[in-house]
Amino acid sequence: DADVTQTPRNRITKTGKRIMLECSQTKGHDRMYWYRQDPGLGLRLIYYSFDVKDINKGEISDGYSVSRQAQAKFSLSLESAIPNQTALYFCATGTGWADTQYFGPGTRLTVL
Amino acid sequence: KQEVTQIPAALSVPEGENLVLNCSFTDSAIYNLQWFRQDPGKGLTSLLLIQSSQREQTSGRLNASLDKSSGRSTLYIAASQPGDSATYLCAVRMGDSSYKLIFGSGTRLLVRP
């Protein structure tokens, strides 16, 4: 089984809908991250969490919210989806003083 | 504000060729630098991590170097194979407590048989 899993893998939705992307990990890492990838722009950090009670905004948090339900689960919500949130979303976990990060397979979200 | 740039954006080489991918960053106060590989439909896989105090790291046919003072890192791939075809991303972690990674936009590599 994969160490970092994301559901759904693909989602098409309409403008104004509420969407939740889920991330689960079996690596036992405290740190978890949500990134978004747009063509030609690399990955940008949306939110990150050092533990269940510690959640921080990243570079592009506007329009997004997160919930760390447990050490192993970190969910990203789009309260009212808009077309420019169409992107590839990645969850990652981090560990150690060097913070090697391990990525999930990604969720491709399309907002019409 | 840290900016990470990767040049070229795309590269096509024949199998067997040695190649170099480039990564540059504007703020030299980094904690470490990572090189990742991204395959279509899959997540990122960490290839090499270089701490700011190190000059290079090697793993198999891959060698990554870091010149912090000039804001540059290179990923050297020896004897390239078609299976090396992927997008390669570099990311820097700043010397603060945030653990945030700042990514370049990647180099898309195609190794032709």
CSV table of C-alpha atoms in Angstrom, one decimal:
chain,number,residue,atom,x,y,z
A,1,ASP,CA,0.0,0.0,0.0
A,2,ALA,CA,1.1,3.5,-0.7
A,3,ASP,CA,2.4,5.5,2.2
A,4,VAL,CA,0.7,8.7,1.3
A,5,THR,CA,-2.8,8.4,-0.4
A,6,GLN,CA,-5.0,11.1,-1.8
A,7,THR,CA,-8.7,10.9,-2.6
A,8,PRO,CA,-10.2,11.5,-5.0
A,9,ARG,CA,-7.6,11.2,-7.8
A,10,ASN,CA,-9.7,13.2,-10.2
A,11,ARG,CA,-12.6,15.5,-9.7
A,12,ILE,CA,-14.7,17.7,-11.9
A,13,THR,CA,-16.9,20.2,-10.2
A,14,LYS,CA,-18.8,23.4,-10.9
A,15,THR,CA,-18.2,27.0,-9.8
A,16,GLY,CA,-19.5,27.6,-6.3
A,17,LYS,CA,-19.5,24.0,-5.1
A,18,ARG,CA,-17.8,23.0,-1.9
A,19,ILE,CA,-15.0,20.5,-2.4
A,20,MET,CA,-12.9,18.4,0.0
A,21,LEU,CA,-9.7,16.7,-0.9
A,22,GLU,CA,-8.4,14.1,1.5
A,23,CYS,CA,-4.9,12.9,2.4
A,24,SER,CA,-4.0,10.0,4.6
A,25,GLN,CA,-0.5,8.7,5.5
A,26,THR,CA,0.9,5.6,7.1
A,27,LYS,CA,4.4,6.9,7.6
A,28,GLY,CA,3.8,8.2,11.1
A,29,HIS,CA,5.1,11.7,10.2
A,30,ASP,CA,4.0,14.7,12.2
A,31,ARG,CA,4.4,17.3,9.4
A,32,MET,CA,1.9,17.4,6.5
A,33,TYR,CA,1.6,19.8,3.6
A,34,TRP,CA,-0.8,20.7,0.8
A,35,TYR,CA,0.6,22.1,-2.5
A,36,ARG,CA,-0.9,23.1,-5.7
A,37,GLN,CA,0.8,22.7,-9.1
A,38,ASP,CA,-0.1,24.8,-12.2
A,39,PRO,CA,1.6,24.3,-15.6
A,40,GLY,CA,4.8,26.1,-15.8
A,41,LEU,CA,4.7,27.4,-12.2
A,42,GLY,CA,6.0,24.5,-10.1
A,43,LEU,CA,4.5,23.7,-6.8
A,44,ARG,CA,3.2,26.3,-4.4
A,45,LEU,CA,2.4,25.7,-0.7
A,46,ILE,CA,-1.2,26.2,0.4
A,47,TYR,CA,-1.2,25.1,4.1
A,48,TYR,CA,1.1,23.1,6.3
A,49,SER,CA,0.7,21.4,9.7
A,50,PHE,CA,3.3,20.4,12.2
A,51,ASP,CA,0.9,18.4,14.4
A,52,VAL,CA,-2.8,18.2,15.0
A,53,LYS,CA,-3.0,21.5,16.9
A,54,ASP,CA,-0.5,23.4,14.7
A,55,ILE,CA,-1.8,24.6,11.3
A,56,ASN,CA,-0.2,27.4,9.2
A,57,LYS,CA,-1.0,29.3,6.1
A,58,GLY,CA,1.4,28.9,3.1
A,59,GLU,CA,2.0,31.0,0.1
A,60,ILE,CA,-1.5,30.9,-1.4
A,61,SER,CA,-4.0,30.0,1.3
A,62,ASP,CA,-6.8,32.4,0.1
A,63,GLY,CA,-9.9,30.4,-0.9
A,64,TYR,CA,-8.8,27.3,0.9
A,65,SER,CA,-9.1,25.8,4.4
A,66,VAL,CA,-7.7,22.7,6.0
A,67,SER,CA,-8.5,20.3,8.8
A,68,ARG,CA,-6.0,18.0,10.6
A,69,GLN,CA,-8.3,15.4,11.9
A,70,ALA,CA,-5.6,13.1,13.2
A,71,GLN,CA,-1.9,12.7,12.8
A,72,ALA,CA,-2.5,10.6,9.8
A,73,LYS,CA,-5.2,12.7,8.1
A,74,PHE,CA,-5.0,16.2,6.6
A,75,SER,CA,-7.9,17.5,4.4
A,76,LEU,CA,-8.1,20.5,2.1
A,77,SER,CA,-11.4,22.3,1.4
A,78,LEU,CA,-12.4,24.7,-1.2
A,79,GLU,CA,-15.5,26.4,0.3
A,80,SER,CA,-16.7,27.9,-3.0
A,81,ALA,CA,-14.7,26.6,-6.0
A,82,ILE,CA,-13.7,28.9,-8.8
A,83,PRO,CA,-12.2,28.1,-12.2
A,84,ASN,CA,-8.8,29.4,-11.4
A,85,GLN,CA,-8.5,26.7,-8.7
A,86,THR,CA,-8.3,24.2,-11.5
A,87,ALA,CA,-4.9,22.5,-10.8
A,88,LEU,CA,-3.1,19.4,-9.6
A,89,TYR,CA,-3.1,19.2,-5.8
A,90,PHE,CA,-0.4,17.3,-3.8
A,91,CYS,CA,-0.3,16.3,-0.2
A,92,ALA,CA,3.1,15.6,1.4
A,93,THR,CA,4.5,14.5,4.7
A,94,GLY,CA,7.8,15.5,6.3
A,95,THR,CA,10.1,14.1,8.8
A,96,GLY,CA,13.5,14.6,10.4
A,97,TRP,CA,15.7,17.6,10.8
A,98,ALA,CA,16.3,17.7,7.1
A,99,ASP,CA,12.5,17.4,6.5
A,100,THR,CA,12.7,15.0,3.6
A,101,GLN,CA,9.2,15.2,2.1
A,102,TYR,CA,7.2,12.4,0.7
A,103,PHE,CA,4.4,13.1,-1.8
A,104,GLY,CA,1.1,11.5,-2.6
A,105,PRO,CA,0.0,10.8,-6.2
A,106,GLY,CA,-1.9,14.0,-6.6
A,107,THR,CA,-5.6,15.0,-7.2
A,108,ARG,CA,-6.4,16.6,-10.5
A,109,LEU,CA,-9.2,19.1,-9.9
A,110,THR,CA,-11.2,20.8,-12.6
A,111,VAL,CA,-13.6,23.6,-11.8
A,112,LEU,CA,-16.0,24.5,-14.6
B,1,LYS,CA,11.5,36.8,-1.5
B,2,GLN,CA,13.2,33.6,-2.6
B,3,GLU,CA,12.8,32.7,-6.3
B,4,VAL,CA,13.9,29.4,-7.8
B,5,THR,CA,14.5,29.1,-11.5
B,6,GLN,CA,15.2,26.0,-13.6
B,7,ILE,CA,16.7,26.2,-17.1
B,8,PRO,CA,16.0,24.8,-19.6
B,9,ALA,CA,12.3,24.1,-19.3
B,10,ALA,CA,12.6,21.1,-21.6
B,11,LEU,CA,15.4,19.0,-22.8
B,12,SER,CA,15.6,16.1,-25.3
B,13,VAL,CA,18.7,14.0,-25.6
B,14,PRO,CA,19.7,10.6,-27.1
B,15,GLU,CA,20.1,7.6,-24.9
B,16,GLY,CA,23.5,7.3,-23.3
B,17,GLU,CA,24.3,11.0,-23.2
B,18,ASN,CA,25.5,12.6,-20.0
B,19,LEU,CA,23.4,15.7,-19.1
B,20,VAL,CA,23.2,18.5,-16.6
B,21,LEU,CA,20.1,20.2,-15.3
B,22,ASN,CA,20.4,23.6,-13.7
B,23,CYS,CA,18.7,25.2,-10.7
B,24,SER,CA,19.3,28.8,-9.5
B,25,PHE,CA,18.0,30.6,-6.4
B,26,THR,CA,18.1,34.3,-5.5
B,27,ASP,CA,18.5,34.1,-1.7
B,28,SER,CA,21.6,32.1,-0.5
B,29,ALA,CA,20.3,31.7,3.1
B,30,ILE,CA,19.0,28.3,2.4
B,31,TYR,CA,18.9,25.3,4.8
B,32,ASN,CA,19.0,22.6,2.1
B,33,LEU,CA,18.1,21.9,-1.5
B,34,GLN,CA,16.3,18.9,-2.8
B,35,TRP,CA,16.0,17.4,-6.3
B,36,PHE,CA,12.7,15.6,-7.1
B,37,ARG,CA,11.5,13.5,-10.0
B,38,GLN,CA,7.9,13.7,-11.2
B,39,ASP,CA,6.3,11.2,-13.5
B,40,PRO,CA,3.0,11.8,-15.3
B,41,GLY,CA,0.1,10.9,-13.1
B,42,LYS,CA,2.3,10.3,-10.1
B,43,GLY,CA,3.6,12.3,-7.2
B,44,LEU,CA,7.1,13.6,-6.6
B,45,THR,CA,9.9,11.3,-5.6
B,46,SER,CA,12.9,12.8,-3.7
B,47,LEU,CA,16.1,12.0,-5.5
B,48,LEU,CA,18.8,13.8,-3.6
B,49,LEU,CA,18.9,16.3,-0.7
B,50,ILE,CA,22.0,18.5,-0.1
B,51,GLN,CA,22.4,20.3,3.2
B,52,SER,CA,23.7,23.9,3.0
B,53,SER,CA,27.1,22.8,4.4
B,54,GLN,CA,27.6,20.2,1.7
B,55,ARG,CA,28.9,20.6,-1.8
B,56,GLU,CA,27.5,17.5,-3.5
B,57,GLN,CA,25.5,14.3,-3.1
B,58,THR,CA,25.6,11.2,-5.2
B,59,SER,CA,23.1,8.4,-5.7
B,60,GLY,CA,23.8,5.9,-8.5
B,61,ARG,CA,24.0,7.7,-11.8
B,62,LEU,CA,22.9,10.9,-10.2
B,63,ASN,CA,25.1,13.6,-8.8
B,64,ALA,CA,23.9,16.9,-7.4
B,65,SER,CA,26.1,19.8,-6.6
B,66,LEU,CA,25.5,23.0,-4.6
B,67,ASP,CA,27.2,26.3,-4.7
B,68,LYS,CA,25.4,28.3,-2.2
B,69,SER,CA,27.4,31.5,-2.6
B,70,SER,CA,26.5,31.7,-6.3
B,71,GLY,CA,22.9,30.5,-5.8
B,72,ARG,CA,23.3,27.5,-8.1
B,73,SER,CA,22.8,23.7,-8.1
B,74,THR,CA,23.2,21.2,-10.8
B,75,LEU,CA,21.9,17.7,-11.2
B,76,TYR,CA,24.2,15.5,-13.3
B,77,ILE,CA,22.7,12.4,-14.9
B,78,ALA,CA,25.3,9.9,-16.3
B,79,ALA,CA,24.6,7.6,-19.2
B,80,SER,CA,21.0,8.6,-19.6
B,81,GLN,CA,18.3,6.0,-20.2
B,82,PRO,CA,14.7,6.3,-21.6
B,83,GLY,CA,13.5,5.5,-18.1
B,84,ASP,CA,15.0,8.7,-16.9
B,85,SER,CA,12.4,10.6,-18.9
B,86,ALA,CA,10.4,12.7,-16.4
B,87,THR,CA,10.2,16.2,-15.0
B,88,TYR,CA,12.9,17.1,-12.6
B,89,LEU,CA,12.2,19.7,-9.9
B,90,CYS,CA,14.5,21.4,-7.5
B,91,ALA,CA,13.3,22.9,-4.2
B,92,VAL,CA,15.0,24.9,-1.5
B,93,ARG,CA,14.2,25.1,2.2
B,94,MET,CA,15.0,28.4,3.8
B,95,GLY,CA,17.0,28.6,7.0
B,96,ASP,CA,14.0,29.3,9.2
B,97,SER,CA,11.7,27.1,11.2
B,98,SER,CA,8.9,26.9,8.7
B,99,TYR,CA,10.0,23.7,6.8
B,100,LYS,CA,8.5,25.3,3.7
B,101,LEU,CA,9.9,24.2,0.3
B,102,ILE,CA,10.1,26.7,-2.6
B,103,PHE,CA,10.0,24.9,-5.9
B,104,GLY,CA,11.3,25.7,-9.3
B,105,SER,CA,9.0,25.1,-12.3
B,106,GLY,CA,10.9,22.1,-13.4
B,107,THR,CA,12.8,20.7,-16.4
B,108,ARG,CA,11.0,18.2,-18.6
B,109,LEU,CA,13.5,15.6,-19.8
B,110,LEU,CA,13.0,13.2,-22.7
B,111,VAL,CA,15.6,10.6,-23.4
B,112,ARG,CA,15.2,9.2,-26.9
B,113,PRO,CA,16.0,5.5,-27.5
